[in-house]
Tab-separated table of C-alpha atoms and ligand atoms in Angstrom:
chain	number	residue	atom	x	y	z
A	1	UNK	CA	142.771	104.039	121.026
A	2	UNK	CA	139.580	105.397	122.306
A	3	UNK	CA	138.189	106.481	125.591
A	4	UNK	CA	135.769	104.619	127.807
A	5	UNK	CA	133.108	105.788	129.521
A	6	UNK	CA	133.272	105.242	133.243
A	7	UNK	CA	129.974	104.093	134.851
A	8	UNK	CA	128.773	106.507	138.247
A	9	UNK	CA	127.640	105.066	141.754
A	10	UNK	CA	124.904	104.147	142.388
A	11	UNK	CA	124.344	102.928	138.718
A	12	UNK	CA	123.033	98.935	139.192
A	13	UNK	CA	125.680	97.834	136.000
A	14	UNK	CA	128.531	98.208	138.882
A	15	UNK	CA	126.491	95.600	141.028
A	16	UNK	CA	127.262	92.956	138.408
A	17	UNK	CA	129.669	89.829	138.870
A	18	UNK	CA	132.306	89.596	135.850
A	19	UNK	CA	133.414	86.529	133.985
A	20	UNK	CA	136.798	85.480	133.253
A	21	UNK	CA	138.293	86.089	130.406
A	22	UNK	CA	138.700	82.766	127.743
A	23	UNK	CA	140.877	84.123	124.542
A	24	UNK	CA	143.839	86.283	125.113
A	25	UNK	CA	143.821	88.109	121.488
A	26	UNK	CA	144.434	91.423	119.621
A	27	UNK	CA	140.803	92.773	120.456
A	28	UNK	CA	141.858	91.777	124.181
A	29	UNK	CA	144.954	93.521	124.479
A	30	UNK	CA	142.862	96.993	122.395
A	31	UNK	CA	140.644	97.080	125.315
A	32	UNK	CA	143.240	96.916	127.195
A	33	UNK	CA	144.517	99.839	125.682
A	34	UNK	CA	141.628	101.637	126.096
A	35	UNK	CA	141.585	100.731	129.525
A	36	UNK	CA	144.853	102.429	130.351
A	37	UNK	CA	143.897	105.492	128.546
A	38	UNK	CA	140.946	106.297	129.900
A	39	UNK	CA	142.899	105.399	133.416
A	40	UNK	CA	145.380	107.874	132.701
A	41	UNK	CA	143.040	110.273	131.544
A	42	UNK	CA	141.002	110.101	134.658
A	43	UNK	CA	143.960	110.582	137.057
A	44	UNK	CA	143.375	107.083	138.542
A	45	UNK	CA	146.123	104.467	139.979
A	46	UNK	CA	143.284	101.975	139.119
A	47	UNK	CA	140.328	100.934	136.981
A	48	UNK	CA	138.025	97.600	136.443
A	49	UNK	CA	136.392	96.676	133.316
A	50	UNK	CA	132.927	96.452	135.271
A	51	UNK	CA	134.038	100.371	135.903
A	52	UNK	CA	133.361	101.037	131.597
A	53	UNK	CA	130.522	98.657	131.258
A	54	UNK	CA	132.352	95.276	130.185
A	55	UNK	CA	131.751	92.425	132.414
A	56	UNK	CA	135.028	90.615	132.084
A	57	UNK	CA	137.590	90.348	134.857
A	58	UNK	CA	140.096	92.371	133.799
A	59	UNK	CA	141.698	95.529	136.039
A	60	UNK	CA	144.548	97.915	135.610
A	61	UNK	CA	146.785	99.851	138.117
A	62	UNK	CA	149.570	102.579	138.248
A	63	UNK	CA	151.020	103.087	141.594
A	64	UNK	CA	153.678	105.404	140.059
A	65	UNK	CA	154.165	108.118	142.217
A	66	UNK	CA	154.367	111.817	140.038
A	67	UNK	CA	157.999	111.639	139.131
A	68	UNK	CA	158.069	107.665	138.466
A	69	UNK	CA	158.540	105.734	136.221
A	70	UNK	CA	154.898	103.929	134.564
A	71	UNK	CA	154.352	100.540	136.701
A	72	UNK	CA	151.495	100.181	134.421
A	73	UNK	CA	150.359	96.429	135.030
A	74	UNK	CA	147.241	94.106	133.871
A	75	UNK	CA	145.797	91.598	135.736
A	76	UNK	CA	143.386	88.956	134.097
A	77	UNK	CA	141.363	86.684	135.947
A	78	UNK	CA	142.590	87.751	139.419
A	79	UNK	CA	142.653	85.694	142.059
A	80	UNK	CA	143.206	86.406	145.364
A	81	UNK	CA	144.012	83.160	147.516
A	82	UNK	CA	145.467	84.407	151.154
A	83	UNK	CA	144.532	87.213	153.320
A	84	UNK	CA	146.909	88.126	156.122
A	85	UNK	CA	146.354	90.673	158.720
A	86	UNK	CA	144.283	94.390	158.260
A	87	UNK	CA	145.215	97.821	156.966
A	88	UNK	CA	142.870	100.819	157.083
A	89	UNK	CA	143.702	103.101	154.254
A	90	UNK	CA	141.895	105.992	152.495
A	91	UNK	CA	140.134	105.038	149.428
A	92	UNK	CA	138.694	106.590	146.842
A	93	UNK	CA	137.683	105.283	143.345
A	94	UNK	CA	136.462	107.165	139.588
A	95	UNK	CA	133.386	105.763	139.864
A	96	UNK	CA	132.431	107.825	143.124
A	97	UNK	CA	134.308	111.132	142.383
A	98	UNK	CA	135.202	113.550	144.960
A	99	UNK	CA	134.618	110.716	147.891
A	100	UNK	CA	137.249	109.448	150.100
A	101	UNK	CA	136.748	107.062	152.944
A	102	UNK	CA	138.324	104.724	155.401
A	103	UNK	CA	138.068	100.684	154.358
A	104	UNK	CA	139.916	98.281	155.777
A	105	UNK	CA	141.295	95.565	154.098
A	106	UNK	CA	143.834	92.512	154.243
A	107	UNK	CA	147.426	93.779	155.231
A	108	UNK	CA	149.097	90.998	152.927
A	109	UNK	CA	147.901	89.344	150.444
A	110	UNK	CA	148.754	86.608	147.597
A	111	UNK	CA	147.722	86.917	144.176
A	112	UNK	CA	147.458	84.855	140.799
A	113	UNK	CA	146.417	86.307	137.201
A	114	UNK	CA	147.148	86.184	134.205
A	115	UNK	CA	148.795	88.845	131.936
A	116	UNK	CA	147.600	90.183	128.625
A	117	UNK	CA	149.743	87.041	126.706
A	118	UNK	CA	148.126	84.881	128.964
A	119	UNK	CA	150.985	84.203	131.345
A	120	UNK	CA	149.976	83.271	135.036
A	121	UNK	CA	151.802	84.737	137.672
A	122	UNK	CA	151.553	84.915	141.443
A	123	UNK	CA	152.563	87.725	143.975
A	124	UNK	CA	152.337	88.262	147.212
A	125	UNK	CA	152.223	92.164	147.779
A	126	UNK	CA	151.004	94.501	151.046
A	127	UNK	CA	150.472	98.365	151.711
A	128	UNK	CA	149.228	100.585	148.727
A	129	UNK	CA	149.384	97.708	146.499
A	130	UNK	CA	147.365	95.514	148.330
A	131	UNK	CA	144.817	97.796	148.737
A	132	UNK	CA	144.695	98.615	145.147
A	133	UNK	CA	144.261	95.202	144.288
A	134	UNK	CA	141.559	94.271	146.592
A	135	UNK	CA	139.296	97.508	145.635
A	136	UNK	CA	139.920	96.633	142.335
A	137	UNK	CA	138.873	92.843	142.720
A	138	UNK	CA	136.104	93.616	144.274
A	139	UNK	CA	134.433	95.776	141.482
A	140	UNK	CA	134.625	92.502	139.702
A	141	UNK	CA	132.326	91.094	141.997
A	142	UNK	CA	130.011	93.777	141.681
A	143	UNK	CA	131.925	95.704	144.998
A	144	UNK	CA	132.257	99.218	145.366
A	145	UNK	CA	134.142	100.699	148.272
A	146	UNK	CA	131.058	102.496	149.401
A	147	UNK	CA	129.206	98.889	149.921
A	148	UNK	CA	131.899	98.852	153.260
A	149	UNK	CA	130.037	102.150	154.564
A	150	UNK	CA	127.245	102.692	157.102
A	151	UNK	CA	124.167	103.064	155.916
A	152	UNK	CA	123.898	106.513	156.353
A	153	UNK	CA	127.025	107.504	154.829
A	154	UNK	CA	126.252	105.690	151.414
A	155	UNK	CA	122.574	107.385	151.188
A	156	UNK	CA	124.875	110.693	151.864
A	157	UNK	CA	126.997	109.533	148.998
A	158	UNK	CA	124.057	108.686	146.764
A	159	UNK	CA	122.826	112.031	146.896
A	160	UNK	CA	126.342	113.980	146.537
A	161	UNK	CA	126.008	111.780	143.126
A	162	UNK	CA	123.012	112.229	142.394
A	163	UNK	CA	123.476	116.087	142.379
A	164	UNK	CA	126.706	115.890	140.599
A	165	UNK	CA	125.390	113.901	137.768
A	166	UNK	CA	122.190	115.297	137.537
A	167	UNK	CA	120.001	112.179	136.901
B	1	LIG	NI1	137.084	101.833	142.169
């Protein structure tokens, strides 16, 4: 297993659309891998591949609370085909560290992927989960929660970045 490198806002490779994934193999399921590592490393309940710099769409997500159990899932080639309603929750994401804002979202939604065998299912999930999911879809079409922000907040943001990382 190895650690990934997670890309920063405002870096342009987190602006690009990923494409679905074809062959559900071994090398697959090691990114995977990697994936969750470098989640769990991180202290995130969620990560993209766009987030380390592969453009396939692939995320992960723990929702465990602390003293849970792992609810570790994959989802491959995500789909997300109703919307219902709006939530406004506080998000925050390991690409933009140390920022929080409000976003809102769909209340409800229904999803399809596909697991790391390749299995399809489809959920229908709301609350944390449902947020998760859509801030997570959305870095695989080159979306970052800040992109919902006024204009003024995300040049604050870019700078708070730009002084963290130095560039
Ligand atoms: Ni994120």
């Amino acid at each position: 297993m190895a650690l990934l490198e997670i890309l920063h806002y405002p870096d342009e490779r987190l602006h690009q659309r990923a494409k679905p994934v074809t062959e559900f193999n071994d090398e697959l399921r090691q990114f995977i891998e990697n994936m969750k590592e470098t989640m769990y490393e991180s202290n995130g309940i969620g990560l993209a591949a766009t987030q380390v710099n592969v453009q396939k769409r692939i995320f992960v997500t723990d929702l465990a609370k602390e003293n849970e159990a792992s609810m570790f899932t994959v989802y491959i080639n995500p789909i997300i085909s109703d919307k219902i309603g709006e939530i406004k929750g506080e998000e925050g994401c390991l690409s933009v560290p140390g920022v929080f804002e409000t976003v809102t979202r769909a209340e409800k939604i229904t999803l399809q992927y596909h697991d790391e065998k390749g299995n399809l299912h489809t959920i229908t999930c709301d609350g944390l989960k449902a947020i998760c999911i859509q801030h997570e879809n959305d870095h695989l079409d080159g979306k970052v929660f800040v992109d919902y922000l006024s204009g003024l907040k995300q040049n604050f943001i870019k700078k708070k970045m730009k002084k963290l990382f130095k560039k």
